[in-house]
CSV table of C-alpha atoms and ligand atoms in Angstrom, one decimal:
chain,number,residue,atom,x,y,z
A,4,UNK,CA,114.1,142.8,196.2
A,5,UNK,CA,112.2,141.0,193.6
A,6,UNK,CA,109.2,139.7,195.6
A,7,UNK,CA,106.4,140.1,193.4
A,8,UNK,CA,104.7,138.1,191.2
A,9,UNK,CA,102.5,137.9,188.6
A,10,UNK,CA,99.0,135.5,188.0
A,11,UNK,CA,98.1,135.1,184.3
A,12,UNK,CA,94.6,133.5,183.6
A,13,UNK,CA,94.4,132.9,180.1
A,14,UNK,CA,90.7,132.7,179.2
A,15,UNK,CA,89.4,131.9,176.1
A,16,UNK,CA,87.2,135.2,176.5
A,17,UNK,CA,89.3,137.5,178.7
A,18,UNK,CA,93.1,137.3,179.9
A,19,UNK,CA,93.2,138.1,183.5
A,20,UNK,CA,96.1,139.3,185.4
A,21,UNK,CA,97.0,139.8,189.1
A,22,UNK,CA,99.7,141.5,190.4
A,23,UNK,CA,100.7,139.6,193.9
A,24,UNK,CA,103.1,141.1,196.4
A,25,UNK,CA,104.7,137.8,198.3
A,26,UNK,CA,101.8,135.8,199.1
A,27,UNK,CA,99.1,138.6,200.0
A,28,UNK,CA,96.2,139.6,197.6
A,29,UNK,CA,96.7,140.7,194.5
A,30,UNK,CA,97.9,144.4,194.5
A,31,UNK,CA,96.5,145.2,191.1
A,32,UNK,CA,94.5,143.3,188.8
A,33,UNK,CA,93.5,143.9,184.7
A,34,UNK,CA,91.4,141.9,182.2
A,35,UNK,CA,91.0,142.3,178.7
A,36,UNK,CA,89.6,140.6,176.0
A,37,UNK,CA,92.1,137.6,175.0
A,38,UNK,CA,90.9,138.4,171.2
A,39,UNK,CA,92.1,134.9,170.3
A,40,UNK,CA,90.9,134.4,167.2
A,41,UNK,CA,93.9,136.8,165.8
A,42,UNK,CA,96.0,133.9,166.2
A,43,UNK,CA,99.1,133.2,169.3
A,44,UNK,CA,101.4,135.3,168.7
A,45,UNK,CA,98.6,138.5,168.7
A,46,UNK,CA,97.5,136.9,172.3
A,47,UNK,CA,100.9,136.6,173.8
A,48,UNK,CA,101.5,140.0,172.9
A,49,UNK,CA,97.9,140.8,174.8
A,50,UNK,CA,99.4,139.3,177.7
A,51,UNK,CA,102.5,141.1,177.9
A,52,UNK,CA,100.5,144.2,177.2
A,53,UNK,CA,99.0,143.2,180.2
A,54,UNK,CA,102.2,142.2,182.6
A,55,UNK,CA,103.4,145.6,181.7
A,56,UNK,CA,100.6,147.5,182.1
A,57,UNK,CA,100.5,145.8,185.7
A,58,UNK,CA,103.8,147.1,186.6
A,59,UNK,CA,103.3,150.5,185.6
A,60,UNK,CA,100.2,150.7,187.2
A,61,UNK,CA,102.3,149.6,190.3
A,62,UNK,CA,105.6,151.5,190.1
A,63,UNK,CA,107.7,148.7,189.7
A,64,UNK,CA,110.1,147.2,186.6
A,65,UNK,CA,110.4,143.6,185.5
A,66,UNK,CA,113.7,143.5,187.8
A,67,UNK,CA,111.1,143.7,191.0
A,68,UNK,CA,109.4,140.8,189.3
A,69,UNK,CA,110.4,137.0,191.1
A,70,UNK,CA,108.0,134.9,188.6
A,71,UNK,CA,105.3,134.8,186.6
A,72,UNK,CA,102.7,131.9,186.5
A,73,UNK,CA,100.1,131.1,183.7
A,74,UNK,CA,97.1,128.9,183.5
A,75,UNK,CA,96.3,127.8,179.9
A,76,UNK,CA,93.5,125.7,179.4
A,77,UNK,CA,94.0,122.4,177.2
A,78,UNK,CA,97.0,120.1,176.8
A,79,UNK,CA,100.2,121.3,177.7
A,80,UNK,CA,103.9,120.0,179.1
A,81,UNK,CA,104.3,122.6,182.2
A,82,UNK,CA,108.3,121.3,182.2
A,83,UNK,CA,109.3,122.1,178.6
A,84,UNK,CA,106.8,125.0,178.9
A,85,UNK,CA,105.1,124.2,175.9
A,86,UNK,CA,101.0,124.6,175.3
A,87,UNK,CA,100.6,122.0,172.7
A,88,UNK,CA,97.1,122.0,171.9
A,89,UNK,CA,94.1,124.5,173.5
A,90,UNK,CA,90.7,123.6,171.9
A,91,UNK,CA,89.3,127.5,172.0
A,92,UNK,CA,92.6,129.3,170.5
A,93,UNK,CA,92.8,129.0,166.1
A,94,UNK,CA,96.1,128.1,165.2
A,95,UNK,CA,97.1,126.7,168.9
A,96,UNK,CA,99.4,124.5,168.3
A,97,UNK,CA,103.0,123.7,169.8
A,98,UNK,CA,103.7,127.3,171.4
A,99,UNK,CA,106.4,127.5,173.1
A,100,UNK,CA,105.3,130.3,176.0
A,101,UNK,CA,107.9,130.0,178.3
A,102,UNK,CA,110.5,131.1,175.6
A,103,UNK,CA,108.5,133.2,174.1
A,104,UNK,CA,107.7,135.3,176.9
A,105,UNK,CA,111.8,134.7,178.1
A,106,UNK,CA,112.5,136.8,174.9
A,107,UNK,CA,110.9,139.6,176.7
A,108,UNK,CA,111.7,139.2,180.6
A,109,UNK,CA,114.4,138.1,182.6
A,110,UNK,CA,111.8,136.4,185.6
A,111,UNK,CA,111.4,133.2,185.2
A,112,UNK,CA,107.5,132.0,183.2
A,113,UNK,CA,106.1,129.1,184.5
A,114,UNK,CA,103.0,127.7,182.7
A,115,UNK,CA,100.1,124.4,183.5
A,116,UNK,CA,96.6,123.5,183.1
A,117,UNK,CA,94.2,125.9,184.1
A,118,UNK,CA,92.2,123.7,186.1
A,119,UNK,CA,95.5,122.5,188.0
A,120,UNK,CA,96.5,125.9,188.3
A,121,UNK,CA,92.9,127.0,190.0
A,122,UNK,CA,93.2,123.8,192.3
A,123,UNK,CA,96.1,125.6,193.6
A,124,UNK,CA,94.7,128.7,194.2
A,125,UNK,CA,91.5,127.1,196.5
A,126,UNK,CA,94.7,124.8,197.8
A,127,UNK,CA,96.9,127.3,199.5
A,128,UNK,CA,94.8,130.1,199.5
A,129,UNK,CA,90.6,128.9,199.5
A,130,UNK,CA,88.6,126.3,200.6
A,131,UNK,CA,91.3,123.5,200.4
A,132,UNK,CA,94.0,125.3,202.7
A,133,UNK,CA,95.9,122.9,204.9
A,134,UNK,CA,95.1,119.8,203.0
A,135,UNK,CA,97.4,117.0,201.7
A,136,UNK,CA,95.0,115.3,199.8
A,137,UNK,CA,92.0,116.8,197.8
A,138,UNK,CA,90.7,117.5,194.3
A,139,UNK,CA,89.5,120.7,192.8
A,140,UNK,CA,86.1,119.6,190.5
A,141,UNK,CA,85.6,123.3,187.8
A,142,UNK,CA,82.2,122.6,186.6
A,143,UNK,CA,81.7,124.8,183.6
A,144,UNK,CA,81.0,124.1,179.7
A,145,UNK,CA,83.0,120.8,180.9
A,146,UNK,CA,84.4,119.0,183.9
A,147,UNK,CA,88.1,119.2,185.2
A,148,UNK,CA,89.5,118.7,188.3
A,149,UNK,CA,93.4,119.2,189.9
A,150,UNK,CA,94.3,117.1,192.4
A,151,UNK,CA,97.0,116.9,195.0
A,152,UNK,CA,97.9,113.5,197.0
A,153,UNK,CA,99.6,113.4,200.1
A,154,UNK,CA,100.7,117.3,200.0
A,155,UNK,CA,102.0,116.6,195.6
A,156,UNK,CA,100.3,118.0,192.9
A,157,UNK,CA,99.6,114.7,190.9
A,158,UNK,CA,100.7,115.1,186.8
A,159,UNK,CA,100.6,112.0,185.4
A,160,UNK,CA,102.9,110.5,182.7
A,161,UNK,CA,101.4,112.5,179.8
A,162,UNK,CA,100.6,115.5,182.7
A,163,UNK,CA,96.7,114.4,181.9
A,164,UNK,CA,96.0,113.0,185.9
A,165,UNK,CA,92.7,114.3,186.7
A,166,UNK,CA,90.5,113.9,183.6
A,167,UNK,CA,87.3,113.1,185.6
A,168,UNK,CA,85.1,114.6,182.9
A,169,UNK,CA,86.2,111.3,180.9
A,170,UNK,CA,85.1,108.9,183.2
A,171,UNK,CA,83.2,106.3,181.7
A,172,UNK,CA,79.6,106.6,183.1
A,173,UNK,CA,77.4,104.5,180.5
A,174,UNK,CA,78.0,102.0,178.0
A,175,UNK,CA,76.0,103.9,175.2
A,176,UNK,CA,75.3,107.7,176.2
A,177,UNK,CA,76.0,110.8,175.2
A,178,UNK,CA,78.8,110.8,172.7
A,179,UNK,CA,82.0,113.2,173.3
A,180,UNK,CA,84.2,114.9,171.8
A,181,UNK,CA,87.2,112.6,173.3
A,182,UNK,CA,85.9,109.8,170.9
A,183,UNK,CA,84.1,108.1,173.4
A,184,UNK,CA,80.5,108.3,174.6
A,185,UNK,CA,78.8,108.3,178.0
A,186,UNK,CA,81.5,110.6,179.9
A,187,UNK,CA,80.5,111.7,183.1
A,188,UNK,CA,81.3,115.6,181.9
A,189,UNK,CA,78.6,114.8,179.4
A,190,UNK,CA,75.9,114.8,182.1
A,191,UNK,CA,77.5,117.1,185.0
A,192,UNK,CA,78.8,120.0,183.6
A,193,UNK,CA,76.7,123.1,183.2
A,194,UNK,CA,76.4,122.2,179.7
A,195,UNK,CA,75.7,118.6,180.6
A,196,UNK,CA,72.9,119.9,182.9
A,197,UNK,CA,71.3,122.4,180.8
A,198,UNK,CA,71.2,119.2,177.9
A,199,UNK,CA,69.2,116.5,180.7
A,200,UNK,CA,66.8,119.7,181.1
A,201,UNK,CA,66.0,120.1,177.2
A,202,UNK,CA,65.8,116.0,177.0
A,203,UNK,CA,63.2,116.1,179.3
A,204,UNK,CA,61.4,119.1,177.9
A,205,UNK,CA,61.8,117.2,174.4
A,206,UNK,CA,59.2,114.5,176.2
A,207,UNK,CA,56.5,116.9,177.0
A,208,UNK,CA,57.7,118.0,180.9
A,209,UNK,CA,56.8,121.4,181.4
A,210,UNK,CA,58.8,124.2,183.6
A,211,UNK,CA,58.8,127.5,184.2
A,212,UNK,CA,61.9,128.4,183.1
A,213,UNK,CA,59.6,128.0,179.1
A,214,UNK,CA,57.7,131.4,180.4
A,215,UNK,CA,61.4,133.1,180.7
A,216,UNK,CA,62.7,132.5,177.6
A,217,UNK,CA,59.8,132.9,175.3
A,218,UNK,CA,60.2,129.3,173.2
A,219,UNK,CA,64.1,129.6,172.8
A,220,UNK,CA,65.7,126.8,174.6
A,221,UNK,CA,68.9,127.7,173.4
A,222,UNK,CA,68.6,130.4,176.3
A,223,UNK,CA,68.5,127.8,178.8
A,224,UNK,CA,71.4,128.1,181.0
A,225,UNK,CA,72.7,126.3,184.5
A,226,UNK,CA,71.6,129.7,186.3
A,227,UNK,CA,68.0,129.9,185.6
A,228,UNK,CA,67.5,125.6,186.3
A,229,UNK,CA,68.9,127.5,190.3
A,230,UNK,CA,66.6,130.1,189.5
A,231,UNK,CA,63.9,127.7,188.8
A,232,UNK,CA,64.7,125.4,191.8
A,233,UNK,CA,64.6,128.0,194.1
A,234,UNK,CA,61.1,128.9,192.6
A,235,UNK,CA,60.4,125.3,193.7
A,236,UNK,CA,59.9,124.3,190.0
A,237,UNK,CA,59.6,120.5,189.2
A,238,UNK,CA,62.0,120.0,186.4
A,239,UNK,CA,64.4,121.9,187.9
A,240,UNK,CA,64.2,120.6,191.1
A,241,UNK,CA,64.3,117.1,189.7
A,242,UNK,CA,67.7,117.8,187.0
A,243,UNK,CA,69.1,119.2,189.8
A,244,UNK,CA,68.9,116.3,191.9
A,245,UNK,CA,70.1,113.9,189.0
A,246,UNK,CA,73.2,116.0,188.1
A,247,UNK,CA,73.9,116.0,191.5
A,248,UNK,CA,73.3,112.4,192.0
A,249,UNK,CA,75.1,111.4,189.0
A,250,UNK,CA,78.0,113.1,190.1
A,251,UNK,CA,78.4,111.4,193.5
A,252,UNK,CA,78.4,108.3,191.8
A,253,UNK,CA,81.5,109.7,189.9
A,254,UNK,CA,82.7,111.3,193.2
A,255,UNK,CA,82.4,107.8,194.9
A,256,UNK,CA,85.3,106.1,192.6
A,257,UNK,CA,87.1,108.7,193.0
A,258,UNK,CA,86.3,109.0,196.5
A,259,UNK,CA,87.3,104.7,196.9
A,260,UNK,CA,90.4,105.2,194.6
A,261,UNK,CA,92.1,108.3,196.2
A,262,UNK,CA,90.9,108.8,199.4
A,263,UNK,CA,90.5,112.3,200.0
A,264,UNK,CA,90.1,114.8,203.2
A,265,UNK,CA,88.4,117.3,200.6
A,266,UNK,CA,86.7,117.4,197.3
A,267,UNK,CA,86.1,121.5,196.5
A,268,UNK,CA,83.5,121.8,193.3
A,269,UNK,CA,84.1,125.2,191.7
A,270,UNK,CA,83.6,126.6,188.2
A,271,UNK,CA,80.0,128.0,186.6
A,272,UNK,CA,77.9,125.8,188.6
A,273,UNK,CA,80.0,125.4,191.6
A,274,UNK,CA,77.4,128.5,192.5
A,275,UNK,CA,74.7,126.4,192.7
A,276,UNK,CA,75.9,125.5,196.0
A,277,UNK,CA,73.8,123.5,198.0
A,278,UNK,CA,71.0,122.9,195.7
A,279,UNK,CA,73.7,120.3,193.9
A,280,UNK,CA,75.7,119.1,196.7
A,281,UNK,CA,72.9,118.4,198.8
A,282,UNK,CA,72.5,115.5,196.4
A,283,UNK,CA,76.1,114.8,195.3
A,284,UNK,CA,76.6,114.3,199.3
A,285,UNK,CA,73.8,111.9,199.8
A,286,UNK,CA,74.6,109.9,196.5
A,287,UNK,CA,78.0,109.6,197.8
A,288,UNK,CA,76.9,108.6,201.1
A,289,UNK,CA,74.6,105.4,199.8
A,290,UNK,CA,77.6,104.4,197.1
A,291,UNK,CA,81.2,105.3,198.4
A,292,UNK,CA,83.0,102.7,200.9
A,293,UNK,CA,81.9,104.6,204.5
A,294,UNK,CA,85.1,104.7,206.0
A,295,UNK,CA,86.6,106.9,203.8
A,296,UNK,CA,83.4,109.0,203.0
A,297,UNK,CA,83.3,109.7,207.1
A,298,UNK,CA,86.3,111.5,206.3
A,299,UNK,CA,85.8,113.3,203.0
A,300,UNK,CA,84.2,117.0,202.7
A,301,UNK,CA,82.2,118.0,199.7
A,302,UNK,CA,82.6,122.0,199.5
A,303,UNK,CA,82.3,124.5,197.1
A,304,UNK,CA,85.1,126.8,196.0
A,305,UNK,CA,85.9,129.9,197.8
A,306,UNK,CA,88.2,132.2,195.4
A,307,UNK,CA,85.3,132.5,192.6
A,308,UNK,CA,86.5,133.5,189.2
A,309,UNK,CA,89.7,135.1,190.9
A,310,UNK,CA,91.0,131.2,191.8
A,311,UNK,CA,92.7,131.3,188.1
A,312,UNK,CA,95.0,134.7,188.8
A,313,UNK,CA,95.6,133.3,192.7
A,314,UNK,CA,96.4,130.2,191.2
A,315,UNK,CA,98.8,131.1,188.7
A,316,UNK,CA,100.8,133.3,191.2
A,317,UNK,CA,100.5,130.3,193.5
A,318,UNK,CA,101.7,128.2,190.6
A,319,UNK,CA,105.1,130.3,189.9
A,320,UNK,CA,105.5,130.4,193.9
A,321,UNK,CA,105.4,126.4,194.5
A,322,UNK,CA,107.9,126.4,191.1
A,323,UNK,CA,110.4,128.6,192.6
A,324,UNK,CA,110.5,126.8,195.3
A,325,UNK,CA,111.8,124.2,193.6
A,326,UNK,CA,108.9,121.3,193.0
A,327,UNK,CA,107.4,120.8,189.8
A,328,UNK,CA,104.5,120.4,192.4
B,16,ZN,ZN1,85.0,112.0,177.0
């Protein structure tokens, strides 16, 4: 019987696979480098490498296969199966993956968003099980989030529903690469974060984090401003409580629009755990409407950087089940 299925997490680093017997853990798992800058048709032949090297591994042929499900970061149409545009792969344009990969295996592909596909993952299988309505933040090098409303995965017309990073936070601030300026992914994400620190070391602040990187800011990253703020450094302490401040105020639109039992933070910075949501909480507390803040969790993620191959097995599972969502 053909009850396995396999998780593709297409990284613009590494391609990560799982190997998922019915809904349990993955069986096997396999990452490699995605090499993308060898152009598409080199990486879907990386990822078949991959799917086949995965059923080897396991003793089993594509016929023991039910589906396979792929997360693809950037813009894509999940029902023609079509990646139309990913900003880290040269030469991305327009693939058709579901056919392409249907010219090797019988099992039906299904592809989406990455960020959609690891909000399914924490949905049915982390920190967001037995929710109908919640949103899945990734905080990385920028902001996405998944969300599902009253038990659906919400798309949108263009498939775009959840663009958070874009909300419009200032009139004039940071410009971004959307053609716009001010974006709340501009200030929140780990990149966003690491940028407020350097601005204020531009003004003369001080920190400790300048002793660990010997005078190359570049170095800075999200981890070391924890780091710092554990060490009960100022700066830190003080550009962790604005990201995380700035972000409520974000989380409370979203929070007054949508009305949900559970917002799960995840991606890069999603480790710093408490340290942010301490303040995202309280910001949302003092600007969100109270009734339905009373009944909304702020939580980090729980499947780490194994929600994308979870989520992509989870993906092809809800598909064959017969909703988009
Ligand atoms: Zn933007």
């Amino acid at each position: 019987m053909a009850d396995y299925i396999i998780g593709i997490d297409l990284g613009g680093t590494n391609i990560k696979a799982g190997l998922f017997k019915g809904d349990k853990e993955p069986v096997r798992e396999q990452s490699v480098p995605t090499e993308a800058a060898h152009g598409p048709a080199h990486v879907l032949t990386r990822i078949r490498g991959i799917a086949d090297g995965l059923m080897k591994e396991a003793g089993i042929s594509p016929t023991d296969i039910a589906a396979m499900g792929m997360g693809i970061p950037g813009l894509l149409d999940p029902e023609a199966g079509i990646s139309i545009f990913s900003p880290n792969f040269p030469g991305w344009e327009n693939i058709h993956i579901v056919r392409k990969m249907g010219e090797h295996y019988d099992f039906p592909v299904f592809i989406d968003n990455d960020v959609r596909v690891n909000m399914m993952g924490e949905w049915r299988h982390g920190a967001g099980r037995g929710a109908d309505n919640l949103l899945l933040l990734t905080l990385g090098t920028g902001l996405g989030s998944g969300i599902v409303h009253e038990g659906k995965v919400v798309y949108g017309t263009t498939f775009s529903a959840g663009e958070i990073g874009h909300m419009n936070m200032y009139r004039q601030g940071r410009p971004c690469r959307c053609g716009s300026s001010g974006c709340l992914g501009r200030y929140v994400s780990a990149v966003g974060m690491v940028n407020t620190f350097k601005e204020k070391l531009d003004t003369g602040r001080t920190s400790i984090i300048e002793t660990w990187i010997q005078g190359n800011r570049e170095q800075i990253t999200a981890l070391m401003i924890s780091e710092a703020y554990d060490a009960k450094d100022e700066l830190a302490v003080e550009v962790m409580h604005e990201t995380g401040e700035l972000l409520g105020y974000g989380l409370s639109n979203v929070i007054n629009l949508l009305n949900p039992e559970l917002i799960i933070i995840g991606g890069g910075m999603g480790s710093a755990g408490e340290r942010l949501l301490g303040s995202v909480r309280a910001s949302v507390n003092a600007h969100a409407l109270k009734l339905p803040t009373e009944k909304c969790r702020i939580v980090q993620a729980e499947l780490g950087s194994r929600s994308g191959i979870w989520g992509a097995a989870t993906h092809a599972r809800i598909r064959l089940e017969g909703g988009r969502e």
